[in-house]
């Protein structure tokens, strides 16, 4: 990404902020009149032209002002944005609403989606916690009848899962003990998600261990280490999208509602491994239906479990206000579920 001069950065920041607030293409006279740029309209016009050539701004029509591109929004979010803070009164209001959920997971999740939608004035989305991030404690192998073994998996501070596996040949107690010992040593303190993706590599050198049994366990890893209940996703604020001027275009509106109705795809969008707040702007989204939108999402926690929450709205989003809001709601939800 090109290096911008100090003045170009200032003009771009003001142009993005102006368009976010007004949804009106930005002109040089308006910027000079509205912001302390300390330069003439002609100079600002020249810098807007330079920013357009570099791909940060776009002029819809020859006679119109300019609007930020996805690249312009990205530069603004990464380098120019000044995040607002959540004031004490807003925090108290959020906590008061969370108190009404009385610690019930589903009620907390539903209330969080409502708070996100109402305060952000975008579409609030909360995906319920999933157990794939729970931490493995130990595994037991118990011989049953010929060729059958009972697998008992313990997850730290939570639950136990049992599953009967059929193995193509018989085994003795020593085979069971040695296989369980190797797995417990190599999988200890890993999350279930990590185990599912790395178990082959972690046991590939165990040729001396009873192979039919180990092979069967590895083949069944995706089922053995799947403790998750069906994922549940909650949304609030569809009406906020209807009020955005961008969506006077019915094609964009249909695209948005098509995505909201596609619960499987929406769950997939938020059920991805992220470690921190993620902002995906316009063409950065993999789903073509999301190209007119920005997706902001982050992780909240319930013990060792994780869930995801965030907002979806037009790329002309009030990033400086919504980013800290999403982070604050995630911290608050984590606190109420701990």
Short mmCIF file of C-alpha atoms in Angstrom, two decimals:
data_model
loop_
_atom_site.label_atom_id
_atom_site.label_comp_id
_atom_site.label_asym_id
_atom_site.label_seq_id
_atom_site.Cartn_x
_atom_site.Cartn_y
_atom_site.Cartn_z
CA UNK A 1 0.00 0.00 0.00
CA UNK A 2 1.42 3.39 -1.03
CA UNK A 3 2.82 5.82 1.49
CA UNK A 4 0.63 8.91 1.78
CA UNK A 5 1.85 12.39 2.62
CA UNK A 6 0.70 14.01 5.83
CA UNK A 7 -1.75 16.20 3.91
CA UNK A 8 -3.12 13.28 1.89
CA UNK A 9 -3.72 11.36 5.11
CA UNK A 10 -5.56 14.32 6.58
CA UNK A 11 -7.69 14.82 3.47
CA UNK A 12 -8.50 11.10 3.30
CA UNK A 13 -9.48 10.99 6.97
CA UNK A 14 -11.80 13.97 6.57
CA UNK A 15 -13.27 12.62 3.33
CA UNK A 16 -14.02 9.21 4.87
CA UNK A 17 -15.51 10.75 8.02
CA UNK A 18 -17.65 13.09 5.94
CA UNK A 19 -19.00 10.33 3.72
CA UNK A 20 -19.69 8.06 6.71
CA UNK A 21 -21.76 10.80 8.33
CA UNK A 22 -23.63 12.13 5.28
CA UNK A 23 -23.61 9.38 2.61
CA UNK A 24 -23.05 12.24 0.14
CA UNK A 25 -20.05 12.23 -2.25
CA UNK A 26 -17.36 14.55 -0.93
CA UNK A 27 -16.27 17.78 -2.65
CA UNK A 28 -13.28 20.01 -1.94
CA UNK A 29 -15.30 23.12 -0.99
CA UNK A 30 -17.32 21.15 1.56
CA UNK A 31 -14.20 19.65 3.13
CA UNK A 32 -12.46 23.03 3.45
CA UNK A 33 -15.58 24.57 4.95
CA UNK A 34 -16.22 21.69 7.39
CA UNK A 35 -12.75 20.58 8.52
CA UNK A 36 -9.62 22.53 9.62
CA UNK A 37 -7.53 21.52 6.61
CA UNK A 38 -5.63 24.82 6.39
CA UNK A 39 -5.43 24.78 2.61
CA UNK A 40 -7.43 26.00 -0.38
CA UNK A 41 -10.23 24.12 -2.17
CA UNK A 42 -7.94 23.85 -5.21
CA UNK A 43 -5.27 22.09 -3.14
CA UNK A 44 -7.82 19.73 -1.60
CA UNK A 45 -9.27 19.04 -5.07
CA UNK A 46 -5.79 18.12 -6.29
CA UNK A 47 -5.21 15.79 -3.34
CA UNK A 48 -8.60 14.13 -3.86
CA UNK A 49 -7.59 13.53 -7.47
CA UNK A 50 -4.29 12.02 -6.32
CA UNK A 51 -6.12 9.79 -3.84
CA UNK A 52 -8.41 8.64 -6.63
CA UNK A 53 -5.45 7.76 -8.85
CA UNK A 54 -4.01 5.69 -6.00
CA UNK A 55 -7.32 3.84 -5.55
CA UNK A 56 -8.42 5.32 -2.21
CA UNK A 57 -11.30 7.38 -3.60
CA UNK A 58 -13.77 6.94 -6.44
CA UNK A 59 -15.78 9.47 -8.45
CA UNK A 60 -19.16 7.94 -9.39
CA UNK A 61 -19.84 10.65 -12.01
CA UNK A 62 -17.65 13.25 -13.68
CA UNK A 63 -19.57 16.12 -12.11
CA UNK A 64 -19.97 14.57 -8.65
CA UNK A 65 -17.82 14.48 -5.54
CA UNK A 66 -15.81 11.43 -4.51
CA UNK A 67 -16.52 8.50 -2.22
CA UNK A 68 -14.09 6.17 -0.41
CA UNK A 69 -13.24 2.83 -2.01
CA UNK A 70 -12.77 -0.37 0.00
CA UNK A 71 -9.04 0.39 -0.13
CA UNK A 72 -9.74 3.84 1.28
CA UNK A 73 -11.79 2.44 4.14
CA UNK A 74 -9.06 -0.11 4.86
CA UNK A 75 -6.39 2.60 5.09
CA UNK A 76 -8.69 4.64 7.31
CA UNK A 77 -9.32 1.73 9.71
CA UNK A 78 -5.66 0.69 9.86
CA UNK A 79 -3.99 4.09 10.04
CA UNK A 80 -6.31 7.08 10.46
CA UNK A 81 -9.26 6.15 12.64
CA UNK A 82 -9.53 7.46 16.18
CA UNK A 83 -11.58 5.02 18.23
CA UNK A 84 -14.21 6.40 20.56
CA UNK A 85 -14.67 5.03 24.08
CA UNK A 86 -17.69 3.52 25.79
CA UNK A 87 -18.84 6.00 28.43
CA UNK A 88 -19.86 4.93 31.92
CA UNK A 89 -23.58 5.48 31.35
CA UNK A 90 -23.58 3.30 28.22
CA UNK A 91 -21.69 0.59 30.07
CA UNK A 92 -24.21 0.67 32.92
CA UNK A 93 -27.11 0.40 30.46
CA UNK A 94 -25.48 -2.59 28.76
CA UNK A 95 -24.85 -4.30 32.09
CA UNK A 96 -28.39 -3.62 33.26
CA UNK A 97 -29.72 -5.43 30.21
CA UNK A 98 -27.27 -8.29 30.69
CA UNK A 99 -28.39 -8.62 34.32
CA UNK A 100 -31.88 -9.46 33.09
CA UNK A 101 -30.49 -12.59 31.39
CA UNK A 102 -29.53 -13.97 34.83
CA UNK A 103 -26.49 -15.82 33.50
CA UNK A 104 -28.48 -18.12 31.22
CA UNK A 105 -26.29 -18.72 28.16
CA UNK A 106 -29.03 -18.49 25.54
CA UNK A 107 -30.60 -15.39 27.11
CA UNK A 108 -27.20 -13.67 27.35
CA UNK A 109 -26.49 -14.46 23.67
CA UNK A 110 -29.92 -13.24 22.51
CA UNK A 111 -29.64 -10.04 24.57
CA UNK A 112 -26.13 -9.40 23.22
CA UNK A 113 -27.43 -9.56 19.63
CA UNK A 114 -30.18 -7.07 20.52
CA UNK A 115 -27.73 -4.69 22.17
CA UNK A 116 -25.34 -4.90 19.22
CA UNK A 117 -28.09 -4.27 16.68
CA UNK A 118 -29.67 -1.39 18.58
CA UNK A 119 -26.52 0.49 19.59
CA UNK A 120 -24.55 -0.07 16.37
CA UNK A 121 -27.62 0.64 14.20
CA UNK A 122 -26.40 -2.20 11.99
CA UNK A 123 -27.15 -5.94 11.98
CA UNK A 124 -25.99 -7.48 15.27
CA UNK A 125 -24.92 -11.13 15.07
CA UNK A 126 -24.01 -13.50 17.92
CA UNK A 127 -23.00 -17.13 17.46
CA UNK A 128 -23.51 -19.31 20.54
CA UNK A 129 -20.42 -20.80 22.25
CA UNK A 130 -19.09 -24.02 20.78
CA UNK A 131 -17.15 -26.74 22.55
CA UNK A 132 -14.49 -27.34 19.92
CA UNK A 133 -12.26 -24.99 21.91
CA UNK A 134 -12.65 -26.99 25.11
CA UNK A 135 -9.37 -28.44 26.38
CA UNK A 136 -8.63 -32.17 26.29
CA UNK A 137 -7.84 -33.76 29.64
CA UNK A 138 -7.46 -37.51 29.11
CA UNK A 139 -8.66 -40.53 27.17
CA UNK A 140 -9.46 -44.04 28.38
CA UNK A 141 -9.71 -47.19 26.25
CA UNK A 142 -11.79 -50.07 27.59
CA UNK A 143 -11.97 -53.43 25.82
CA UNK A 144 -15.42 -54.82 25.16
CA UNK A 145 -16.13 -57.87 23.01
CA UNK A 146 -13.83 -59.04 20.19
CA UNK A 147 -12.82 -56.11 17.97
CA UNK A 148 -14.72 -53.48 19.97
CA UNK A 149 -13.32 -50.80 22.26
CA UNK A 150 -15.06 -48.17 24.37
CA UNK A 151 -13.37 -44.76 24.05
CA UNK A 152 -13.93 -42.38 26.98
CA UNK A 153 -12.79 -38.78 26.44
CA UNK A 154 -12.62 -36.32 29.33
CA UNK A 155 -12.63 -32.57 28.71
CA UNK A 156 -11.25 -30.27 31.41
CA UNK A 157 -13.83 -28.98 33.88
CA UNK A 158 -16.74 -30.05 31.76
CA UNK A 159 -18.03 -33.27 30.31
CA UNK A 160 -17.25 -36.78 29.23
CA UNK A 161 -17.93 -38.38 25.87
CA UNK A 162 -18.07 -42.09 25.15
CA UNK A 163 -18.02 -43.84 21.80
CA UNK A 164 -17.72 -47.48 20.78
CA UNK A 165 -15.28 -48.20 17.95
CA UNK A 166 -14.96 -51.38 15.95
CA UNK A 167 -11.38 -52.42 15.18
CA UNK A 168 -10.53 -54.85 12.39
CA UNK A 169 -8.60 -57.24 14.66
CA UNK A 170 -8.38 -58.12 18.34
CA UNK A 171 -6.20 -56.41 20.97
CA UNK A 172 -5.18 -57.00 24.57
CA UNK A 173 -5.12 -54.81 27.67
CA UNK A 174 -1.48 -53.85 27.09
CA UNK A 175 -2.37 -52.55 23.60
CA UNK A 176 -5.13 -50.40 25.09
CA UNK A 177 -2.91 -49.06 27.87
CA UNK A 178 0.03 -48.16 25.61
CA UNK A 179 -2.18 -46.53 22.97
CA UNK A 180 -4.04 -44.45 25.56
CA UNK A 181 -0.76 -43.42 27.21
CA UNK A 182 0.70 -42.15 23.93
CA UNK A 183 -2.45 -40.19 23.09
CA UNK A 184 -2.72 -38.69 26.57
CA UNK A 185 0.90 -37.57 26.46
CA UNK A 186 0.69 -36.01 23.00
CA UNK A 187 -2.78 -34.48 23.16
CA UNK A 188 -2.69 -33.14 26.72
CA UNK A 189 -3.80 -29.49 27.06
CA UNK A 190 -4.69 -29.16 23.36
CA UNK A 191 -8.10 -27.88 22.35
CA UNK A 192 -10.47 -30.29 20.61
CA UNK A 193 -10.15 -28.18 17.47
CA UNK A 194 -6.36 -28.44 17.53
CA UNK A 195 -6.55 -32.20 18.00
CA UNK A 196 -8.87 -32.71 15.04
CA UNK A 197 -6.49 -30.83 12.76
CA UNK A 198 -3.17 -32.21 14.03
CA UNK A 199 -3.66 -35.73 15.40
CA UNK A 200 -2.26 -37.41 12.26
CA UNK A 201 1.00 -35.50 12.55
CA UNK A 202 1.23 -36.02 16.31
CA UNK A 203 1.04 -39.82 16.17
CA UNK A 204 2.61 -40.61 12.80
CA UNK A 205 5.84 -41.90 14.39
CA UNK A 206 4.10 -44.43 16.67
CA UNK A 207 4.75 -47.49 14.51
CA UNK A 208 5.51 -49.61 17.57
CA UNK A 209 2.06 -49.01 18.99
CA UNK A 210 -0.78 -51.33 18.06
CA UNK A 211 -1.48 -49.92 14.57
CA UNK A 212 -5.03 -51.11 13.79
CA UNK A 213 -6.27 -49.50 17.01
CA UNK A 214 -4.31 -46.26 16.58
CA UNK A 215 -5.34 -46.02 12.93
CA UNK A 216 -9.01 -46.46 13.85
CA UNK A 217 -8.77 -43.76 16.51
CA UNK A 218 -7.15 -41.33 14.08
CA UNK A 219 -9.74 -42.08 11.39
CA UNK A 220 -12.52 -41.35 13.90
CA UNK A 221 -10.95 -38.18 15.36
CA UNK A 222 -13.44 -35.78 13.76
CA UNK A 223 -16.29 -37.62 15.53
CA UNK A 224 -14.47 -38.54 18.74
CA UNK A 225 -13.36 -34.99 19.47
CA UNK A 226 -16.55 -33.29 18.36
CA UNK A 227 -18.41 -32.27 21.51
CA UNK A 228 -20.35 -29.47 19.87
CA UNK A 229 -24.08 -29.15 20.04
CA UNK A 230 -25.78 -27.73 16.93
CA UNK A 231 -24.62 -24.13 16.56
CA UNK A 232 -27.18 -21.42 17.15
CA UNK A 233 -26.96 -17.93 15.67
CA UNK A 234 -28.96 -14.86 16.66
CA UNK A 235 -29.41 -11.66 14.68
CA UNK A 236 -31.04 -8.35 15.47
CA UNK A 237 -31.31 -5.11 13.52
CA UNK A 238 -32.52 -6.10 10.08
CA UNK A 239 -34.62 -2.94 10.07
CA UNK A 240 -31.43 -0.90 10.51
CA UNK A 241 -30.24 -2.09 7.10
CA UNK A 242 -33.51 -0.94 5.53
CA UNK A 243 -32.84 2.62 6.70
CA UNK A 244 -29.41 2.87 5.07
CA UNK A 245 -29.44 4.98 1.88
CA UNK A 246 -27.22 2.44 0.11
CA UNK A 247 -30.06 -0.04 0.13
CA UNK A 248 -32.51 1.92 -1.93
CA UNK A 249 -31.00 -0.39 -4.57
CA UNK A 250 -33.26 -3.45 -4.34
CA UNK A 251 -30.54 -5.76 -5.64
CA UNK A 252 -28.33 -4.97 -2.66
CA UNK A 253 -31.26 -5.39 -0.32
CA UNK A 254 -32.13 -8.78 -1.79
CA UNK A 255 -28.50 -9.84 -1.45
CA UNK A 256 -28.53 -8.92 2.24
CA UNK A 257 -31.76 -10.73 3.02
CA UNK A 258 -30.61 -13.75 1.04
CA UNK A 259 -27.58 -13.97 3.33
CA UNK A 260 -29.61 -13.46 6.52
CA UNK A 261 -32.00 -16.22 5.47
CA UNK A 262 -29.07 -18.55 4.72
CA UNK A 263 -28.45 -19.53 8.33
CA UNK A 264 -25.90 -22.18 7.39
CA UNK A 265 -23.74 -19.67 5.52
CA UNK A 266 -24.13 -17.06 8.26
CA UNK A 267 -23.01 -19.60 10.87
CA UNK A 268 -20.06 -20.53 8.64
CA UNK A 269 -19.11 -16.87 8.34
CA UNK A 270 -18.92 -16.45 12.13
CA UNK A 271 -17.69 -19.97 12.95
CA UNK A 272 -14.13 -19.36 11.85
CA UNK A 273 -10.97 -19.46 13.88
CA UNK A 274 -10.16 -15.88 14.83
CA UNK A 275 -8.00 -14.82 17.75
CA UNK A 276 -8.81 -11.11 17.83
CA UNK A 277 -11.18 -8.55 16.36
CA UNK A 278 -11.39 -8.89 12.59
CA UNK A 279 -12.66 -6.29 10.12
CA UNK A 280 -13.46 -7.49 6.59
CA UNK A 281 -14.33 -4.70 4.16
CA UNK A 282 -16.19 -5.05 0.87
CA UNK A 283 -14.22 -7.06 -1.67
CA UNK A 284 -12.17 -8.63 1.15
CA UNK A 285 -15.23 -10.79 1.90
CA UNK A 286 -15.18 -14.22 0.26
CA UNK A 287 -18.95 -14.35 -0.25
CA UNK A 288 -20.00 -12.20 -3.23
CA UNK A 289 -23.20 -11.28 -1.40
CA UNK A 290 -21.08 -9.48 1.19
CA UNK A 291 -19.14 -7.25 -1.23
CA UNK A 292 -21.29 -4.18 -0.38
CA UNK A 293 -20.77 -4.83 3.34
CA UNK A 294 -18.27 -4.74 6.16
CA UNK A 295 -18.19 -7.56 8.70
CA UNK A 296 -16.73 -6.83 12.14
CA UNK A 297 -16.41 -9.82 14.46
CA UNK A 298 -14.54 -10.88 17.55
CA UNK A 299 -14.38 -13.73 20.07
CA UNK A 300 -16.05 -13.99 23.45
CA UNK A 301 -15.41 -16.78 25.93
CA UNK A 302 -17.26 -19.08 28.27
CA UNK A 303 -14.52 -20.86 30.18
CA UNK A 304 -12.63 -22.83 27.53
CA UNK A 305 -15.46 -22.48 25.03
CA UNK A 306 -15.62 -19.71 22.45
CA UNK A 307 -18.34 -17.90 20.62
CA UNK A 308 -18.26 -15.10 18.07
CA UNK A 309 -20.17 -11.86 17.84
CA UNK A 310 -20.13 -8.80 15.64
CA UNK A 311 -22.01 -6.64 13.20
CA UNK A 312 -22.71 -6.56 9.48
CA UNK A 313 -23.40 -3.26 7.78
CA UNK A 314 -22.56 -1.21 4.70
CA UNK A 315 -18.91 -0.37 4.07
CA UNK A 316 -19.95 3.20 4.93
CA UNK A 317 -19.92 2.20 8.57
CA UNK A 318 -19.08 4.28 11.63
CA UNK A 319 -15.94 2.27 12.33
CA UNK A 320 -14.57 4.49 15.10
CA UNK A 321 -17.72 3.93 17.18
CA UNK A 322 -18.66 0.35 16.24
CA UNK A 323 -15.23 -1.31 16.62
CA UNK A 324 -14.88 -0.39 20.32
CA UNK A 325 -18.55 -1.28 20.85
CA UNK A 326 -18.04 -4.81 19.48
CA UNK A 327 -14.95 -5.30 21.66
CA UNK A 328 -16.78 -3.98 24.73
CA UNK A 329 -19.80 -6.24 24.22
CA UNK A 330 -17.50 -9.26 23.77
CA UNK A 331 -15.70 -8.52 27.05
CA UNK A 332 -19.01 -7.99 28.85
CA UNK A 333 -20.55 -11.21 27.50
CA UNK A 334 -17.40 -13.13 28.52
CA UNK A 335 -17.70 -11.68 32.01
CA UNK A 336 -21.37 -12.64 32.35
CA UNK A 337 -20.74 -16.18 31.12
CA UNK A 338 -17.67 -16.81 33.29
#
